[in-house]
CSV table of C-alpha atoms in Angstrom, one decimal:
chain,number,residue,atom,x,y,z
A,1,MET,CA,111.4,81.7,68.3
A,2,VAL,CA,113.2,84.4,70.1
A,3,THR,CA,113.0,87.9,68.7
A,4,LEU,CA,116.0,90.1,69.6
A,5,TYR,CA,117.4,93.2,68.0
A,6,GLY,CA,114.9,93.0,65.2
A,7,GLU,CA,115.6,89.4,64.1
A,8,ARG,CA,113.9,86.1,64.9
A,9,ARG,CA,116.2,83.3,65.8
A,10,THR,CA,116.0,79.6,66.9
A,11,ARG,CA,117.6,78.4,70.0
A,12,ARG,CA,120.5,77.0,68.0
A,13,GLU,CA,121.0,80.2,66.0
A,14,LEU,CA,121.0,82.4,69.1
A,15,SER,CA,123.4,80.0,70.9
A,16,ALA,CA,126.0,80.6,68.1
A,17,TYR,CA,126.3,84.2,69.1
A,18,ALA,CA,127.3,83.7,72.7
A,19,GLY,CA,128.3,81.1,75.2
A,20,SER,CA,125.5,82.0,77.6
A,21,LEU,CA,122.0,83.5,77.2
A,22,SER,CA,122.9,85.9,80.0
A,23,GLN,CA,124.7,88.0,77.5
A,24,PHE,CA,121.3,89.0,76.1
A,25,ALA,CA,118.7,88.1,78.8
A,26,GLY,CA,118.3,86.2,82.0
A,27,VAL,CA,117.4,86.1,85.6
A,28,ARG,CA,119.9,86.1,88.5
A,29,LEU,CA,119.8,86.2,92.3
A,30,MET,CA,121.2,89.2,94.1
A,31,THR,CA,121.3,90.7,97.6
A,32,LEU,CA,121.1,94.4,98.4
A,33,GLY,CA,123.8,95.6,100.7
A,34,ASP,CA,123.2,99.0,102.3
A,35,GLY,CA,120.8,101.1,104.3
A,36,VAL,CA,117.3,99.9,105.1
A,37,GLU,CA,117.6,97.5,102.1
A,38,ARG,CA,120.6,95.6,103.4
A,39,GLY,CA,120.1,91.9,103.2
A,40,VAL,CA,117.0,92.0,100.9
A,41,ARG,CA,117.2,89.2,98.3
A,42,LEU,CA,115.9,90.0,94.8
A,43,LEU,CA,115.8,88.4,91.4
A,44,GLU,CA,116.8,90.6,88.4
A,45,PHE,CA,115.0,89.8,85.1
A,46,ARG,CA,116.2,91.1,81.7
A,47,THR,CA,114.2,90.1,78.6
A,48,GLY,CA,116.6,91.5,76.0
A,49,THR,CA,114.3,94.2,74.8
A,50,GLY,CA,115.3,96.8,77.3
A,51,LEU,CA,112.8,95.5,79.9
A,52,ARG,CA,114.4,95.0,83.3
A,53,PHE,CA,112.6,94.4,86.6
A,54,THR,CA,113.4,93.0,90.0
A,55,VAL,CA,111.4,90.6,92.1
A,56,LEU,CA,111.7,91.3,95.9
A,57,ILE,CA,111.9,87.8,97.4
A,58,ASP,CA,111.9,89.1,100.9
A,59,ARG,CA,108.8,91.2,100.3
A,60,ALA,CA,106.2,88.7,99.2
A,61,MET,CA,107.9,88.5,95.7
A,62,ASP,CA,106.6,91.9,94.8
A,63,ILE,CA,108.0,93.7,91.8
A,64,GLY,CA,110.3,96.5,92.9
A,65,ASP,CA,112.3,98.1,90.0
A,66,CYS,CA,110.9,98.2,86.5
A,67,GLU,CA,112.4,100.1,83.6
A,68,HIS,CA,112.6,100.0,79.8
A,69,ASN,CA,115.7,101.1,78.0
A,70,GLY,CA,116.7,103.0,81.2
A,71,MET,CA,113.3,104.8,81.5
A,72,ALA,CA,111.5,104.1,84.7
A,73,ILE,CA,108.1,102.4,84.7
A,74,GLY,CA,107.6,101.6,88.3
A,75,TRP,CA,107.5,104.0,91.3
A,76,HIS,CA,110.0,104.4,94.1
A,77,SER,CA,109.1,106.1,97.3
A,78,ALA,CA,111.5,107.5,99.9
A,79,THR,CA,111.1,104.3,102.1
A,80,GLY,CA,113.2,102.1,99.8
A,81,PHE,CA,112.7,98.4,99.6
A,82,ARG,CA,112.8,97.9,103.3
A,83,HIS,CA,114.2,94.8,105.0
A,84,PRO,CA,111.4,92.7,106.5
A,85,GLY,CA,113.1,92.9,109.9
A,86,LEU,CA,112.4,96.7,109.9
A,87,HIS,CA,108.7,96.5,109.1
A,88,ASP,CA,106.3,98.0,111.6
A,89,TYR,CA,103.0,96.7,110.3
A,90,GLU,CA,101.1,97.2,113.6
A,91,GLY,CA,102.5,100.7,114.2
A,92,GLU,CA,101.1,104.2,113.9
A,93,GLY,CA,97.5,103.2,114.4
A,94,GLY,CA,97.6,100.8,111.4
A,95,LEU,CA,99.5,103.1,109.1
A,96,GLY,CA,103.0,101.7,109.8
A,97,TRP,CA,102.7,99.8,106.4
A,98,MET,CA,103.3,103.2,104.7
A,99,ARG,CA,107.0,103.0,105.8
A,100,SER,CA,107.5,100.0,103.5
A,101,PHE,CA,105.4,101.2,100.6
A,102,SER,CA,107.4,101.3,97.3
A,103,GLY,CA,107.8,99.6,94.0
A,104,LEU,CA,105.8,98.7,90.8
A,105,LEU,CA,103.7,96.0,92.6
A,106,VAL,CA,102.7,96.0,96.2
A,107,THR,CA,100.5,93.0,97.1
A,108,CYS,CA,97.7,93.6,99.5
A,109,GLY,CA,96.0,90.8,101.5
A,110,LEU,CA,95.8,87.9,102.2
A,111,ASP,CA,92.9,88.3,104.7
A,112,HIS,CA,92.4,92.0,104.5
A,113,THR,CA,92.8,95.0,102.1
A,114,LEU,CA,91.9,98.7,102.2
A,115,PHE,CA,91.7,100.8,105.4
A,116,MET,CA,92.1,99.6,109.0
A,117,ALA,CA,89.4,97.3,110.4
A,118,GLU,CA,88.6,95.2,113.4
A,119,GLU,CA,86.3,92.1,113.3
A,120,PRO,CA,85.2,89.2,115.5
A,121,ALA,CA,87.6,86.3,115.8
A,122,ASP,CA,85.2,83.6,116.9
A,123,HIS,CA,85.9,81.6,113.7
A,124,TYR,CA,89.4,80.9,115.2
A,125,ASN,CA,87.9,79.2,118.3
A,126,TYR,CA,90.3,80.8,120.8
A,127,ARG,CA,88.7,82.7,123.6
A,128,PRO,CA,91.6,85.1,124.4
A,129,ARG,CA,91.5,86.3,120.8
A,130,GLN,CA,88.1,88.1,120.8
A,131,THR,CA,88.8,90.3,117.7
A,132,VAL,CA,91.2,90.5,114.8
A,133,LYS,CA,92.7,93.9,114.1
A,134,HIS,CA,93.9,94.7,110.6
A,135,SER,CA,96.2,97.5,109.6
A,136,ILE,CA,95.9,99.1,106.2
A,137,HIS,CA,96.2,96.7,103.2
A,138,GLY,CA,97.0,93.5,105.1
A,139,ARG,CA,100.2,91.8,106.2
A,140,VAL,CA,101.3,89.8,103.2
A,141,GLY,CA,103.5,92.5,101.6
A,142,THR,CA,105.7,92.5,104.7
A,143,ILE,CA,106.4,88.7,104.7
A,144,PRO,CA,109.5,87.1,103.0
A,145,ALA,CA,108.9,84.3,100.5
A,146,ARG,CA,110.5,80.9,100.5
A,147,LEU,CA,112.1,80.7,97.0
A,148,SER,CA,111.1,77.5,95.3
A,149,GLY,CA,113.1,78.1,92.1
A,150,TYR,CA,114.1,80.4,89.3
A,151,GLY,CA,115.9,80.2,85.9
A,152,GLU,CA,115.4,79.8,82.2
A,153,ARG,CA,112.9,77.4,80.6
A,154,TRP,CA,113.1,76.6,76.9
A,155,ASP,CA,109.9,75.4,75.1
A,156,GLY,CA,111.1,74.5,71.7
A,157,ASP,CA,112.6,77.7,70.3
A,158,ASP,CA,110.8,80.0,72.9
A,159,CYS,CA,112.6,80.9,76.1
A,160,TRP,CA,110.9,81.9,79.4
A,161,LEU,CA,112.5,83.4,82.4
A,162,TRP,CA,110.7,82.4,85.6
A,163,CYS,CA,110.6,82.3,89.3
A,164,GLU,CA,108.3,80.8,92.0
A,165,GLY,CA,108.0,81.2,95.7
A,166,ILE,CA,105.7,80.6,98.6
A,167,VAL,CA,104.6,83.2,101.1
A,168,ARG,CA,103.0,81.9,104.3
A,169,GLN,CA,100.8,84.2,106.5
A,170,ALA,CA,100.1,82.3,109.7
A,171,ALA,CA,99.4,82.7,113.4
A,172,VAL,CA,98.8,80.2,116.2
A,173,PHE,CA,95.0,80.3,116.8
A,174,GLY,CA,94.7,82.5,113.7
A,175,GLU,CA,94.9,82.3,109.9
A,176,HIS,CA,97.1,79.9,107.9
A,177,LEU,CA,97.1,81.2,104.4
A,178,GLU,CA,99.6,80.5,101.6
A,179,LEU,CA,100.4,82.5,98.5
A,180,THR,CA,102.2,80.7,95.8
A,181,ARG,CA,103.4,83.1,93.2
A,182,ARG,CA,104.9,82.4,89.8
A,183,ILE,CA,106.3,85.2,87.6
A,184,GLU,CA,107.3,84.6,84.0
A,185,ALA,CA,108.7,86.8,81.2
A,186,LYS,CA,109.3,85.6,77.7
A,187,VAL,CA,112.7,86.5,76.2
A,188,GLY,CA,112.3,89.0,73.4
A,189,THR,CA,109.0,90.5,74.8
A,190,ASP,CA,107.9,93.4,77.0
A,191,GLU,CA,105.5,91.4,79.2
A,192,ILE,CA,105.5,90.2,82.7
A,193,ARG,CA,103.0,87.5,83.7
A,194,ILE,CA,102.0,86.7,87.3
A,195,THR,CA,100.0,83.7,88.4
A,196,ASP,CA,99.0,83.7,92.1
A,197,ARG,CA,97.3,81.0,94.1
A,198,VAL,CA,96.0,81.7,97.6
A,199,ALA,CA,95.1,78.6,99.7
A,200,ASN,CA,93.9,78.0,103.2
A,201,ARG,CA,96.2,75.5,104.8
A,202,GLY,CA,94.6,75.8,108.2
A,203,PHE,CA,91.4,74.2,109.5
A,204,SER,CA,89.5,77.4,110.5
A,205,PRO,CA,87.4,79.1,107.9
A,206,THR,CA,89.3,82.3,107.0
A,207,PRO,CA,88.3,85.5,105.3
A,208,HIS,CA,90.2,86.4,102.1
A,209,MET,CA,90.6,89.7,100.4
A,210,TYR,CA,93.2,90.5,97.7
A,211,MET,CA,94.4,93.5,95.7
A,212,TYR,CA,97.3,94.4,93.5
A,213,HIS,CA,98.6,98.0,94.2
A,214,VAL,CA,100.3,98.6,90.8
A,215,ASN,CA,102.2,101.9,91.1
A,216,VAL,CA,103.3,103.8,88.0
A,217,GLY,CA,105.8,106.6,88.2
A,218,HIS,CA,107.6,109.2,86.1
A,219,PRO,CA,108.2,109.4,83.1
A,220,VAL,CA,105.1,107.3,82.3
A,221,LEU,CA,103.3,109.5,84.7
A,222,ALA,CA,103.7,113.1,83.6
A,223,GLU,CA,101.7,116.2,82.8
A,224,GLY,CA,99.3,115.2,80.0
A,225,SER,CA,99.5,111.4,80.7
A,226,ARG,CA,96.2,109.6,80.0
A,227,TYR,CA,94.4,107.0,82.1
A,228,ALA,CA,92.5,104.6,79.8
A,229,ALA,CA,90.1,101.8,80.9
A,230,PRO,CA,86.9,100.2,79.6
A,231,ILE,CA,84.8,102.1,82.2
A,232,ARG,CA,81.1,101.5,82.3
A,233,ASP,CA,80.4,103.7,85.3
A,234,VAL,CA,82.3,105.7,87.9
A,235,LEU,CA,81.0,104.3,91.2
A,236,TRP,CA,82.8,106.3,93.9
A,237,ALA,CA,85.3,109.1,94.5
A,238,ALA,CA,86.9,109.7,97.9
A,239,HIS,CA,86.7,113.5,97.3
A,240,GLU,CA,83.1,113.5,96.1
A,241,GLY,CA,81.1,116.5,97.2
A,242,GLU,CA,82.1,120.1,97.5
A,243,ASN,CA,85.8,119.2,97.0
A,244,TYR,CA,85.2,117.2,93.8
A,245,ARG,CA,86.7,119.8,91.5
A,246,ALA,CA,88.7,121.7,94.1
A,247,GLN,CA,92.1,120.3,92.8
A,248,ASN,CA,91.0,120.5,89.2
A,249,VAL,CA,92.3,117.0,88.5
A,250,GLY,CA,89.9,114.5,86.9
A,251,TYR,CA,90.3,110.8,86.6
A,252,ASP,CA,91.6,110.7,83.0
A,253,ARG,CA,94.3,113.4,82.6
A,254,MET,CA,97.3,113.9,84.8
A,255,PRO,CA,98.9,117.1,85.9
A,256,ALA,CA,102.6,117.8,86.8
A,257,PRO,CA,103.5,117.3,90.5
A,258,GLN,CA,101.7,119.7,92.9
A,259,GLU,CA,103.0,120.6,96.3
A,260,ARG,CA,99.7,120.6,98.2
A,261,PHE,CA,97.9,117.8,96.3
A,262,HIS,CA,95.7,115.6,98.5
A,263,GLU,CA,95.4,112.0,97.2
A,264,GLN,CA,92.3,111.1,95.2
A,265,VAL,CA,90.9,107.6,94.9
A,266,TRP,CA,88.2,106.4,92.4
A,267,GLU,CA,86.3,103.2,91.9
A,268,HIS,CA,85.4,102.3,88.4
A,269,ASP,CA,83.0,99.6,87.1
A,270,VAL,CA,84.8,98.1,84.1
A,271,VAL,CA,83.8,95.9,81.3
A,272,ALA,CA,85.7,92.8,80.2
A,273,ASP,CA,86.4,91.7,76.6
A,274,ALA,CA,85.1,88.4,75.1
A,275,ALA,CA,87.9,86.5,76.8
A,276,GLY,CA,87.1,88.0,80.2
A,277,GLN,CA,90.1,90.3,80.3
A,278,VAL,CA,90.1,93.9,81.5
A,279,PRO,CA,93.0,96.0,80.1
A,280,VAL,CA,93.9,99.3,81.9
A,281,ALA,CA,96.7,101.6,80.8
A,282,LEU,CA,98.5,104.8,81.6
A,283,VAL,CA,100.1,106.3,78.6
A,284,ASN,CA,102.5,109.2,77.9
A,285,ASP,CA,102.1,110.1,74.3
A,286,ARG,CA,104.9,112.7,74.4
A,287,ALA,CA,107.4,110.1,75.8
A,288,GLY,CA,106.0,107.3,73.7
A,289,LEU,CA,105.8,105.1,76.8
A,290,GLY,CA,103.1,103.4,78.8
A,291,LEU,CA,102.1,100.5,80.9
A,292,GLU,CA,99.1,98.3,80.4
A,293,VAL,CA,97.8,96.0,83.2
A,294,SER,CA,95.4,93.2,82.2
A,295,PHE,CA,93.4,91.2,84.7
A,296,ARG,CA,90.4,88.8,84.7
A,297,LYS,CA,87.1,90.4,85.7
A,298,ASP,CA,85.9,87.1,87.3
A,299,GLN,CA,89.0,87.2,89.6
A,300,PHE,CA,89.1,90.9,90.2
A,301,PRO,CA,85.6,92.3,89.8
A,302,CYS,CA,86.6,95.8,91.2
A,303,LEU,CA,89.1,98.5,90.0
A,304,PHE,CA,90.4,101.5,91.9
A,305,GLU,CA,92.5,104.4,90.6
A,306,TRP,CA,94.9,106.0,93.1
A,307,GLN,CA,96.2,109.5,92.3
A,308,ALA,CA,99.0,110.5,94.6
A,309,LEU,CA,100.2,113.5,92.6
A,310,GLN,CA,102.0,115.6,95.2
A,311,SER,CA,105.6,116.7,94.8
A,312,GLY,CA,108.1,114.2,96.1
A,313,LEU,CA,105.6,111.3,95.8
A,314,TYR,CA,103.9,111.5,92.4
A,315,ALA,CA,102.4,108.1,91.6
A,316,LEU,CA,99.4,106.7,89.8
A,317,GLY,CA,97.9,103.4,91.1
A,318,ILE,CA,96.1,100.8,89.0
A,319,GLU,CA,94.4,98.6,91.6
A,320,PRO,CA,92.4,95.4,90.7
A,321,SER,CA,90.6,94.2,93.8
A,322,THR,CA,88.4,91.3,94.9
A,323,ASP,CA,86.2,93.7,96.9
A,324,HIS,CA,84.6,97.2,96.6
A,325,VAL,CA,86.2,100.2,98.1
A,326,MET,CA,83.9,100.2,101.1
A,327,GLY,CA,85.9,97.3,102.4
A,328,ARG,CA,85.2,94.3,104.6
A,329,GLY,CA,82.3,95.8,106.5
A,330,ARG,CA,80.2,96.2,103.4
A,331,ALA,CA,81.4,92.8,102.1
A,332,ARG,CA,80.2,91.1,105.3
A,333,GLU,CA,76.9,92.9,105.2
A,334,THR,CA,76.2,91.9,101.6
A,335,GLY,CA,77.5,88.3,101.9
A,336,GLU,CA,80.3,89.1,99.3
A,337,LEU,CA,83.2,88.4,101.6
A,338,ILE,CA,85.3,85.4,100.5
A,339,TRP,CA,85.7,82.7,103.0
A,340,LEU,CA,88.3,80.0,102.4
A,341,HIS,CA,87.9,76.6,104.1
A,342,HIS,CA,90.6,74.0,104.5
A,343,GLY,CA,92.2,73.2,101.1
A,344,GLU,CA,90.2,75.9,99.2
A,345,GLU,CA,92.1,78.2,96.9
A,346,ARG,CA,91.6,81.2,94.7
A,347,ARG,CA,93.7,81.9,91.6
A,348,TYR,CA,94.7,85.3,90.1
A,349,ASP,CA,96.3,86.1,86.8
A,350,VAL,CA,97.7,89.4,85.7
A,351,THR,CA,99.9,90.6,82.8
A,352,PHE,CA,102.0,93.8,82.9
A,353,ARG,CA,102.8,95.0,79.4
A,354,VAL,CA,105.2,97.8,78.7
A,355,LEU,CA,104.1,100.0,75.8
A,356,ALA,CA,107.1,101.3,74.0
A,357,GLY,CA,106.5,103.5,71.0
A,358,ALA,CA,103.5,105.1,69.4
A,359,PRO,CA,102.3,101.9,67.7
A,360,ALA,CA,102.2,100.1,71.0
A,361,LEU,CA,100.3,103.0,72.7
A,362,ALA,CA,97.8,103.2,69.8
A,363,ALA,CA,97.2,99.4,69.9
A,364,SER,CA,96.5,99.4,73.6
A,365,LEU,CA,94.2,102.4,73.5
A,366,GLY,CA,92.3,101.0,70.5
A,367,LYS,CA,91.9,97.6,72.3
A,368,ILE,CA,90.5,99.4,75.4
A,369,ALA,CA,88.1,101.6,73.4
A,370,ALA,CA,86.8,98.6,71.5
A,371,ILE,CA,85.5,97.1,74.8
A,372,ALA,CA,83.8,100.2,76.2
A,373,THR,CA,84.0,104.0,75.8
A,374,GLN,CA,85.1,105.6,79.0
A,375,PRO,CA,83.4,108.8,80.2
A,376,ALA,CA,84.4,111.9,78.2
A,377,ASP,CA,83.8,114.1,81.3
A,378,SER,CA,86.9,114.2,83.5
A,379,PHE,CA,84.6,114.7,86.5
A,380,PRO,CA,81.7,112.2,86.0
A,381,LYS,CA,79.2,112.1,88.8
A,382,PRO,CA,79.8,109.0,90.9
A,383,SER,CA,76.7,106.8,90.8
A,384,GLY,CA,77.1,105.0,94.1
A,385,GLN,CA,75.5,101.9,92.4
A,386,PHE,CA,77.9,99.2,93.5
A,387,PRO,CA,77.2,96.0,91.4
A,388,ASN,CA,76.7,92.8,93.4
A,389,ILE,CA,79.8,90.6,93.2
A,390,THR,CA,79.2,87.0,91.9
A,391,ARG,CA,82.1,84.7,92.8
A,392,LYS,CA,83.1,82.1,90.3
A,393,LYS,CA,83.6,78.7,91.8
A,394,GLN,CA,87.3,77.6,91.8
A,395,GLU,CA,88.8,74.2,92.1
A,396,PRO,CA,90.2,73.2,95.6
A,397,ALA,CA,94.0,73.3,96.2
A,398,GLY,CA,95.9,70.1,95.7
């Protein structure tokens, strides 16, 4: 049944109150019309609880806006949701991607994540292409999707809002990878579910790396906000060494914006619950608002925390990843790099859950604490002991 405005109703009962579900909830196709965003297609979702978010069709079906009862959950940078024709992925020594970096979800991959890299291209069997150069975080987030469909789906008295699209990352004598993304949100809930499938449609074996850059902004992120995760060990910190405490910002408690803050990145080794899920949350007790991101440990064995707390930027990133922070070089050396052959596919499932009110915050924090007790010290010494990654066998694509 659909729960709206504190009452549970059947489909028939809800239909008696309006001629269209769109009075309460729905998904609709829109196009932005000004500035660098002009021409960008998006889908606006409303679940009826106060949750509203947009899916950027022309940016790999990433999630752009996200808010609850008018309070922002996701992060907006100064770049805006840039039209794909304006992307400069190859520019600025591999950092041109930063000119399109904004929104709650920025997808990273499909064949590369993390910092810039160059690798041999012999697997593509084309002599003029001796190497493949990768800019930061890969190309997929700059590619428009082909929209397969969207709308409402009733399952008995439950109603799901949904969309699906295909993003193709391809080059002649290069990779031919496809991302099929389906996003669903049940009417009357504060959850967003994403199911991704990445398949190799080409005939050359192709490396695959994947990461969700989930970016939380103010007011969820604020002075005193808490980062909660079932952390077994802190493996790495970009600022480790003599600068480890220089900014006086640990992994778990957030400060107000700081003008000269330099970004900090951590890698945590996290524990899954009995169902294989890893919940991670940022909560603001004072505002009674938070966001929980839940992912599968066998799909995303690694987790990064990105703190970009400088004034005018101010974001906290929750980043499930297929690979350790040391990137493709280490993954090649250890044999952990994923290679997809023709028809092979990897699946990824994630749930975003808006935590509205003290009971929801307490339930999420209790769930996380029941899995593992995170370090009490805000500045735990990074161990550097990266666990070996064991890949679960997945079924080939159809």
